[in-house]
Short mmCIF file of C-alpha atoms and ligand atoms in Angstrom, two decimals:
data_model
loop_
_atom_site.label_atom_id
_atom_site.label_comp_id
_atom_site.label_asym_id
_atom_site.label_seq_id
_atom_site.Cartn_x
_atom_site.Cartn_y
_atom_site.Cartn_z
CA UNK A 70 0.00 0.00 0.00
CA UNK A 71 1.25 3.43 -0.92
CA UNK A 72 0.50 6.25 1.50
CA UNK A 73 1.20 9.92 0.94
CA UNK A 74 0.63 12.84 3.23
CA UNK A 75 -0.24 16.25 1.90
CA UNK A 76 0.85 18.85 4.37
CA UNK A 77 -1.44 21.87 4.55
CA UNK A 78 -1.43 22.51 8.32
CA UNK A 79 -4.93 22.00 9.71
CA UNK A 80 -6.12 21.03 6.21
CA UNK A 81 -3.57 18.21 5.85
CA UNK A 82 -4.69 14.77 4.68
CA UNK A 83 -3.59 11.35 3.54
CA UNK A 84 -3.78 9.76 0.11
CA UNK A 85 -4.00 5.97 0.12
CA UNK A 86 -3.22 4.07 -3.10
CA UNK A 87 -3.69 0.33 -3.37
CA UNK A 88 -5.23 -2.25 -5.66
CA UNK A 89 -8.40 -3.53 -3.99
CA UNK A 90 -8.51 -0.78 -1.31
CA UNK A 91 -12.06 0.01 -2.45
CA UNK A 92 -13.31 -3.12 -0.70
CA UNK A 93 -11.92 -1.91 2.62
CA UNK A 94 -12.94 1.71 2.29
CA UNK A 95 -14.89 1.70 5.58
CA UNK A 96 -11.77 0.72 7.50
CA UNK A 97 -9.89 3.76 6.17
CA UNK A 98 -12.78 6.15 6.76
CA UNK A 99 -13.13 4.94 10.35
CA UNK A 100 -9.62 6.30 11.02
CA UNK A 101 -11.09 9.79 11.20
CA UNK A 102 -14.89 9.59 10.94
CA UNK A 103 -16.68 8.32 14.02
CA UNK A 104 -20.30 9.19 13.21
CA UNK A 105 -22.65 6.93 11.23
CA UNK A 106 -24.25 8.81 8.34
CA UNK A 107 -22.49 9.15 5.00
CA UNK A 108 -23.81 10.48 1.69
CA UNK A 109 -22.19 9.16 -1.49
CA UNK A 110 -22.45 11.54 -4.46
CA UNK A 111 -21.81 9.86 -7.80
CA UNK A 112 -22.96 9.77 -11.43
CA UNK A 113 -25.06 7.24 -13.34
CA UNK A 114 -22.02 5.54 -14.96
CA UNK A 115 -20.13 4.91 -11.75
CA UNK A 116 -23.30 4.08 -9.87
CA UNK A 117 -24.26 1.32 -12.29
CA UNK A 118 -20.82 -0.30 -11.92
CA UNK A 119 -19.86 0.28 -8.30
CA UNK A 120 -22.63 2.12 -6.43
CA UNK A 121 -24.10 -0.87 -4.62
CA UNK A 122 -20.66 -2.25 -3.82
CA UNK A 123 -19.61 0.98 -2.15
CA UNK A 124 -22.79 1.17 -0.08
CA UNK A 125 -22.37 -2.45 1.00
CA UNK A 126 -18.71 -1.88 1.93
CA UNK A 127 -19.73 1.08 4.07
CA UNK A 128 -22.58 -0.84 5.71
CA UNK A 129 -20.21 -3.69 6.52
CA UNK A 130 -18.14 -1.19 8.49
CA UNK A 131 -21.19 -0.08 10.47
CA UNK A 132 -22.02 3.08 8.51
CA UNK A 133 -25.47 4.21 7.40
CA UNK A 134 -24.93 5.40 3.81
CA UNK A 135 -27.29 7.10 1.38
CA UNK A 136 -26.66 7.86 -2.27
CA UNK A 137 -27.22 10.84 -4.56
CA UNK A 138 -26.81 10.07 -8.26
CA UNK A 139 -26.77 12.57 -11.12
CA UNK A 140 -26.58 12.06 -14.90
CA UNK A 141 -23.03 11.44 -16.13
CA UNK A 142 -21.34 13.97 -18.43
CA UNK A 143 -19.50 17.30 -18.29
CA UNK A 144 -22.68 18.99 -19.59
CA UNK A 145 -24.27 18.21 -16.22
CA UNK A 146 -21.56 19.87 -14.14
CA UNK A 147 -23.80 22.89 -13.70
CA UNK A 148 -26.01 24.77 -11.26
CA UNK A 149 -29.15 22.78 -12.14
CA UNK A 150 -27.48 19.53 -11.14
CA UNK A 151 -25.90 21.16 -8.10
CA UNK A 152 -29.30 22.39 -6.85
CA UNK A 153 -30.74 18.89 -7.19
CA UNK A 154 -27.75 17.41 -5.39
CA UNK A 155 -28.16 19.91 -2.50
CA UNK A 156 -31.85 19.08 -2.23
CA UNK A 157 -31.29 15.33 -2.22
CA UNK A 158 -28.56 15.64 0.43
CA UNK A 159 -30.85 17.73 2.64
CA UNK A 160 -33.84 15.43 2.06
CA UNK A 161 -31.81 12.36 3.00
CA UNK A 162 -31.33 13.78 6.50
CA UNK A 163 -27.60 14.44 6.15
CA UNK A 164 -26.38 17.16 8.53
CA UNK A 165 -23.35 19.41 8.57
CA UNK A 166 -21.28 17.10 10.79
CA UNK A 167 -21.83 14.05 8.56
CA UNK A 168 -19.54 12.93 5.74
CA UNK A 169 -19.84 13.22 1.96
CA UNK A 170 -18.00 10.92 -0.45
CA UNK A 171 -17.28 12.20 -3.97
CA UNK A 172 -17.20 8.95 -5.92
CA UNK A 173 -16.34 9.18 -9.62
CA UNK A 174 -14.22 10.94 -12.22
CA UNK A 175 -13.31 14.61 -12.52
CA UNK A 176 -16.87 15.85 -13.03
CA UNK A 177 -18.13 14.10 -9.90
CA UNK A 178 -15.12 15.17 -7.84
CA UNK A 179 -15.55 18.80 -8.90
CA UNK A 180 -19.32 19.00 -8.46
CA UNK A 181 -19.61 16.88 -5.31
CA UNK A 182 -16.60 18.65 -3.79
CA UNK A 183 -18.18 22.03 -4.53
CA UNK A 184 -21.45 20.82 -2.98
CA UNK A 185 -19.49 19.75 0.13
CA UNK A 186 -17.72 23.10 0.31
CA UNK A 187 -20.96 25.08 0.24
CA UNK A 188 -23.81 23.02 1.72
CA UNK A 189 -24.38 23.97 5.37
CA UNK A 190 -21.42 26.37 4.83
CA UNK A 191 -19.14 23.37 4.39
CA UNK A 192 -19.13 19.70 5.38
CA UNK A 193 -16.30 17.16 5.41
CA UNK A 194 -15.76 15.10 2.29
CA UNK A 195 -13.44 12.49 0.89
CA UNK A 196 -12.53 11.69 -2.69
CA UNK A 197 -12.68 8.21 -4.20
CA UNK A 198 -11.61 8.89 -7.83
CA UNK A 199 -12.49 6.33 -10.49
CA UNK A 200 -10.69 7.61 -13.62
CA UNK A 201 -6.95 7.86 -14.22
CA UNK A 202 -7.25 11.60 -14.72
CA UNK A 203 -9.03 12.01 -11.39
CA UNK A 204 -6.63 9.64 -9.62
CA UNK A 205 -3.52 11.54 -10.71
CA UNK A 206 -4.85 15.07 -10.78
CA UNK A 207 -8.31 16.37 -9.97
CA UNK A 208 -8.96 14.45 -6.72
CA UNK A 209 -5.80 15.88 -5.14
CA UNK A 210 -5.33 19.53 -4.25
CA UNK A 211 -8.81 20.74 -3.41
CA UNK A 212 -9.94 22.48 -6.61
CA UNK A 213 -13.72 22.07 -6.80
CA UNK A 214 -16.06 23.84 -9.20
CA UNK A 215 -19.04 23.85 -11.53
CA UNK A 216 -19.30 25.16 -15.08
CA UNK A 217 -21.45 28.12 -16.03
CA UNK A 218 -22.96 29.12 -19.36
CA UNK A 219 -20.04 31.59 -19.64
CA UNK A 220 -17.28 29.00 -19.28
CA UNK A 221 -15.92 25.98 -17.47
CA UNK A 222 -15.05 25.97 -13.77
CA UNK A 223 -15.90 29.65 -13.40
CA UNK A 224 -17.55 29.15 -10.00
CA UNK A 225 -15.66 27.12 -7.46
CA UNK A 226 -13.40 27.10 -4.45
CA UNK A 227 -10.34 25.54 -2.88
CA UNK A 228 -11.70 22.98 -0.46
CA UNK A 229 -9.47 20.12 0.62
CA UNK A 230 -10.85 16.61 1.16
CA UNK A 231 -10.20 14.79 4.45
CA UNK A 232 -8.75 11.81 2.60
CA UNK A 233 -8.25 10.48 -0.93
CA UNK A 234 -8.65 6.75 -1.53
CA UNK A 235 -7.29 5.54 -4.86
CA UNK A 236 -7.96 2.03 -6.13
CA UNK A 237 -6.30 1.36 -9.52
CA UNK A 238 -8.51 -1.73 -9.90
CA UNK A 239 -11.42 0.63 -10.59
CA UNK A 240 -9.67 1.60 -13.85
CA UNK A 241 -10.35 -1.86 -15.29
CA UNK A 242 -13.85 -0.81 -16.35
CA UNK A 243 -12.68 2.47 -17.88
CA UNK A 244 -12.57 2.53 -21.66
CA UNK A 245 -9.11 2.58 -23.19
CA UNK A 246 -9.47 6.04 -24.68
CA UNK A 247 -10.08 7.44 -21.18
CA UNK A 248 -7.06 5.62 -19.80
CA UNK A 249 -4.85 6.96 -22.61
CA UNK A 250 -6.22 10.45 -21.95
CA UNK A 251 -5.28 10.09 -18.28
CA UNK A 252 -1.77 9.16 -19.42
CA UNK A 253 -1.43 12.64 -20.95
CA UNK A 254 -1.65 14.11 -17.43
CA UNK A 255 0.76 11.45 -16.15
CA UNK A 256 3.29 12.40 -18.85
CA UNK A 257 2.79 16.06 -17.93
CA UNK A 258 4.18 15.42 -14.43
CA UNK A 259 7.36 13.94 -15.87
CA UNK A 260 7.70 16.76 -18.39
CA UNK A 261 7.33 19.58 -15.86
CA UNK A 262 9.00 18.12 -12.80
CA UNK A 263 10.83 14.83 -13.09
CA UNK A 264 13.09 13.91 -15.98
CA UNK A 265 13.72 10.46 -14.50
CA UNK A 266 10.00 9.71 -14.28
CA UNK A 267 9.61 10.97 -17.87
CA UNK A 268 12.29 8.55 -19.07
CA UNK A 269 10.75 5.72 -17.07
CA UNK A 270 7.43 6.30 -18.90
CA UNK A 271 9.27 6.61 -22.19
CA UNK A 272 11.06 3.31 -21.69
CA UNK A 273 7.82 1.42 -21.03
CA UNK A 274 6.85 -0.75 -23.92
CA UNK A 275 3.25 0.40 -24.19
CA UNK A 276 0.14 1.32 -22.22
CA UNK A 277 -0.32 -2.27 -21.09
CA UNK A 278 3.09 -2.43 -19.45
CA UNK A 279 2.51 0.94 -17.77
CA UNK A 280 -0.79 -0.33 -16.41
CA UNK A 281 1.06 -3.20 -14.74
CA UNK A 282 2.93 -0.58 -12.69
CA UNK A 283 0.07 1.87 -12.40
CA UNK A 284 0.10 1.96 -8.59
CA UNK A 285 3.68 3.23 -8.62
CA UNK A 286 2.92 5.64 -11.47
CA UNK A 287 -0.12 7.13 -9.69
CA UNK A 288 1.93 7.48 -6.52
CA UNK A 289 4.66 9.49 -8.30
CA UNK A 290 2.07 11.80 -9.89
CA UNK A 291 0.32 12.39 -6.55
CA UNK A 292 3.68 12.97 -4.85
CA UNK A 293 4.56 15.66 -7.38
CA UNK A 294 1.12 17.23 -7.16
CA UNK A 295 1.27 17.20 -3.34
CA UNK A 296 4.67 18.96 -3.39
CA UNK A 297 3.32 21.67 -5.69
CA UNK A 298 0.05 22.16 -3.79
CA UNK A 299 1.89 22.32 -0.45
CA UNK A 300 3.85 25.30 -1.78
CA UNK A 301 0.96 27.03 -3.57
CA UNK A 302 -2.44 25.76 -2.50
CA UNK A 303 -4.32 28.75 -3.92
CA UNK A 304 -2.81 28.68 -7.41
CA UNK A 305 -1.03 32.02 -7.19
CA UNK A 306 2.36 30.90 -8.46
CA UNK A 307 4.02 27.48 -8.68
CA UNK A 308 0.73 25.56 -9.11
CA UNK A 309 0.41 27.17 -12.54
CA UNK A 310 3.04 24.76 -13.86
CA UNK A 311 0.39 22.03 -13.70
CA UNK A 312 -1.16 23.86 -16.62
CA UNK A 313 1.60 22.84 -19.03
CA UNK A 314 -0.15 22.21 -22.36
CA UNK A 315 -3.44 23.41 -20.91
CA UNK A 316 -3.64 26.97 -22.27
CA UNK A 317 -3.46 25.69 -25.85
CA UNK A 318 -5.29 22.47 -24.95
CA UNK A 319 -8.30 24.27 -23.49
CA UNK A 320 -8.50 26.45 -26.59
CA UNK A 321 -8.43 23.35 -28.83
CA UNK A 322 -11.19 21.71 -26.77
CA UNK A 323 -13.26 24.84 -27.05
CA UNK A 324 -12.59 25.30 -30.78
CA UNK A 325 -14.23 21.92 -31.39
CA UNK A 326 -16.96 22.62 -28.84
CA UNK A 327 -15.64 19.79 -26.63
CA UNK A 328 -16.69 17.16 -29.20
CA UNK A 329 -13.52 16.13 -31.06
CA UNK A 330 -11.04 15.46 -28.26
CA UNK A 331 -11.12 14.34 -24.67
CA UNK A 332 -9.47 16.72 -22.20
CA UNK A 333 -6.34 14.55 -22.09
CA UNK A 334 -6.07 14.37 -25.88
CA UNK A 335 -6.34 18.15 -26.20
CA UNK A 336 -3.69 18.57 -23.49
CA UNK A 337 -1.49 16.15 -25.40
CA UNK A 338 -1.65 18.35 -28.50
CA UNK A 339 -1.16 21.41 -26.28
CA UNK A 340 2.02 19.96 -24.71
CA UNK A 341 3.56 19.11 -28.05
CA UNK A 342 2.63 22.40 -29.73
CA UNK A 343 3.89 24.57 -26.86
CA UNK A 344 7.17 22.64 -26.87
CA UNK A 345 7.60 23.20 -30.60
CA UNK A 346 6.83 26.88 -30.01
CA UNK A 347 9.25 26.97 -27.06
CA UNK A 348 12.03 25.66 -29.29
CA UNK A 349 11.17 28.20 -31.98
CA UNK A 350 11.26 31.04 -29.45
CA UNK A 351 14.54 29.80 -27.99
CA UNK A 352 13.01 29.03 -24.58
CA UNK A 353 13.06 25.24 -24.83
CA UNK A 354 16.22 23.20 -25.40
CA UNK A 355 16.31 21.95 -28.98
CA UNK A 356 15.31 18.31 -29.28
CA UNK A 357 12.83 18.24 -26.39
CA UNK A 358 9.80 18.33 -28.72
CA UNK A 359 11.11 15.13 -30.33
CA UNK A 360 11.04 13.41 -26.94
CA UNK A 361 7.55 14.76 -26.18
CA UNK A 362 6.37 13.50 -29.56
CA UNK A 363 7.89 10.07 -28.95
CA UNK A 364 6.29 9.62 -25.56
CA UNK A 365 2.85 10.86 -26.65
CA UNK A 366 2.95 8.58 -29.70
CA UNK A 367 3.86 5.64 -27.49
CA UNK A 368 0.61 6.14 -25.60
CA UNK A 369 -1.25 6.71 -28.87
CA UNK A 370 -2.13 10.27 -28.01
CA UNK A 371 -2.65 12.96 -30.68
CA UNK A 372 0.08 15.57 -31.12
CA UNK A 373 -1.20 17.83 -33.87
CA UNK A 374 -4.38 19.35 -35.19
CA UNK A 375 -5.06 21.39 -38.29
CA UNK A 376 -6.56 24.35 -36.38
CA UNK A 377 -4.28 27.34 -36.77
CA UNK A 378 -2.61 29.12 -33.88
CA UNK A 379 -4.26 32.43 -34.79
CA UNK A 380 -7.72 30.96 -34.16
CA UNK A 381 -6.58 29.47 -30.87
CA UNK A 382 -5.14 32.79 -29.79
CA UNK A 383 -8.54 34.46 -30.31
CA UNK A 384 -10.14 31.80 -28.11
CA UNK A 385 -7.46 32.21 -25.43
CA UNK A 386 -8.04 35.96 -25.39
CA UNK A 387 -11.76 35.47 -24.81
CA UNK A 388 -11.23 33.01 -21.95
CA UNK A 389 -13.36 34.32 -19.08
CA UNK A 390 -10.76 33.19 -16.55
CA UNK A 391 -8.31 35.54 -18.16
CA UNK A 392 -9.61 38.45 -16.06
CA UNK A 393 -6.33 40.29 -15.65
CA UNK A 394 -5.64 40.31 -19.38
CA UNK A 395 -2.46 38.29 -18.77
CA UNK A 396 -2.08 34.74 -19.97
CA UNK A 397 0.43 32.36 -18.46
CA UNK A 398 2.24 30.12 -20.88
CA UNK A 399 4.12 27.22 -19.37
CA UNK A 400 7.15 26.35 -21.47
CA UNK A 401 9.67 23.61 -20.82
CA UNK A 402 13.21 24.87 -20.55
CA UNK A 403 14.07 21.18 -20.77
CA UNK A 404 12.31 17.97 -19.79
CA UNK A 405 11.70 18.16 -16.03
CA UNK A 406 12.02 21.96 -15.83
CA UNK A 407 9.62 24.74 -16.75
CA UNK A 408 9.61 28.43 -17.44
CA UNK A 409 6.43 30.47 -17.00
CA UNK A 410 5.99 33.32 -19.47
CA UNK A 411 3.38 35.93 -18.72
CA UNK A 412 2.03 37.40 -21.93
CA UNK A 413 -0.37 40.35 -22.07
CA UNK A 414 -3.49 39.65 -24.10
CA UNK A 415 -2.67 42.22 -26.78
CA UNK A 416 0.86 40.83 -27.11
CA UNK A 417 -0.07 37.19 -27.63
CA UNK A 418 -0.07 37.39 -31.40
CA UNK A 419 3.36 39.11 -31.56
CA UNK A 420 4.92 36.86 -28.94
CA UNK A 421 3.67 33.51 -30.20
CA UNK A 422 3.35 33.98 -33.93
CA UNK A 423 6.77 35.45 -34.70
N1 LIG B 1804 -5.45 20.51 -12.25
C1 LIG B 1804 -4.59 21.57 -11.95
C2 LIG B 1804 -4.57 21.96 -10.52
O1 LIG B 1804 -5.07 21.23 -9.69
O2 LIG B 1804 -4.06 22.99 -10.18
#
């Protein structure tokens, strides 16, 4: 069993990673939660596969669980769903001092976490992530949010869970495209922070052989994320480096109205394109884009798209999160090291298209 501690003073918590840990979830929760009532918030996909199992596991540990299920899909990460989730939590008799479990992928973690951070002015919650992307990224670090009609994740907060329980066995039911997409975020950690980890992933034969070591791989990603979040919980500086490939990636996702690529695939293209650009601008060591290409290809992730940079720049400029008019571009100086370039909105064209 792999255990990590994320040190945020009174908001500190543990991350447990182990194959099969899901079956013993009650034992881990009982380390800190002594009351009986628990509400599990999940989506229809996860519920149909694992909902009953989770409730049974909790009952076997003496808990009295209830379940709130909402329709799966990013399009449901909105205020309508949130209102229904609040109402169901209240109607099921859950009180402020009880526990909420966010059980699912990134959408569930974000929405259920945001519900936990706001209902009754905040109740304790834990994360049990079920996708690779959620296991290596979104379940750790306390970012919770919902989308609005004006953009994604525009309303949210930083609200740390009390514990994260990661069972790689749950990935067995995930479709391969989703696993490959999660690998894009895994590769990101190597690219921005750990050259050795990057080479380890590069030397793997294929996705299958990486999946054999997935426990170790998830642990390294969570370790890196924990280190970054411990330094910059509120995303005011260092945490930005987690957005390597994301500024371009988000624009690509948006250009295709979130239909052509998964988040991970768009980030994959974003990481390759920004590295090419970094080399062109003399920021990134020559040859690094070749390595990025090789590793992304190994995991059968896309690296290019025909959309032109000019169109993406227009989308980036209109990003509602870009309130200060400054965009942060995360370049690699070399694999394992980054350089953040702040570019004013009106300068983007000159700086990136030269
Ligand atoms: N997913 C990026 C972050 O947690 O900051």
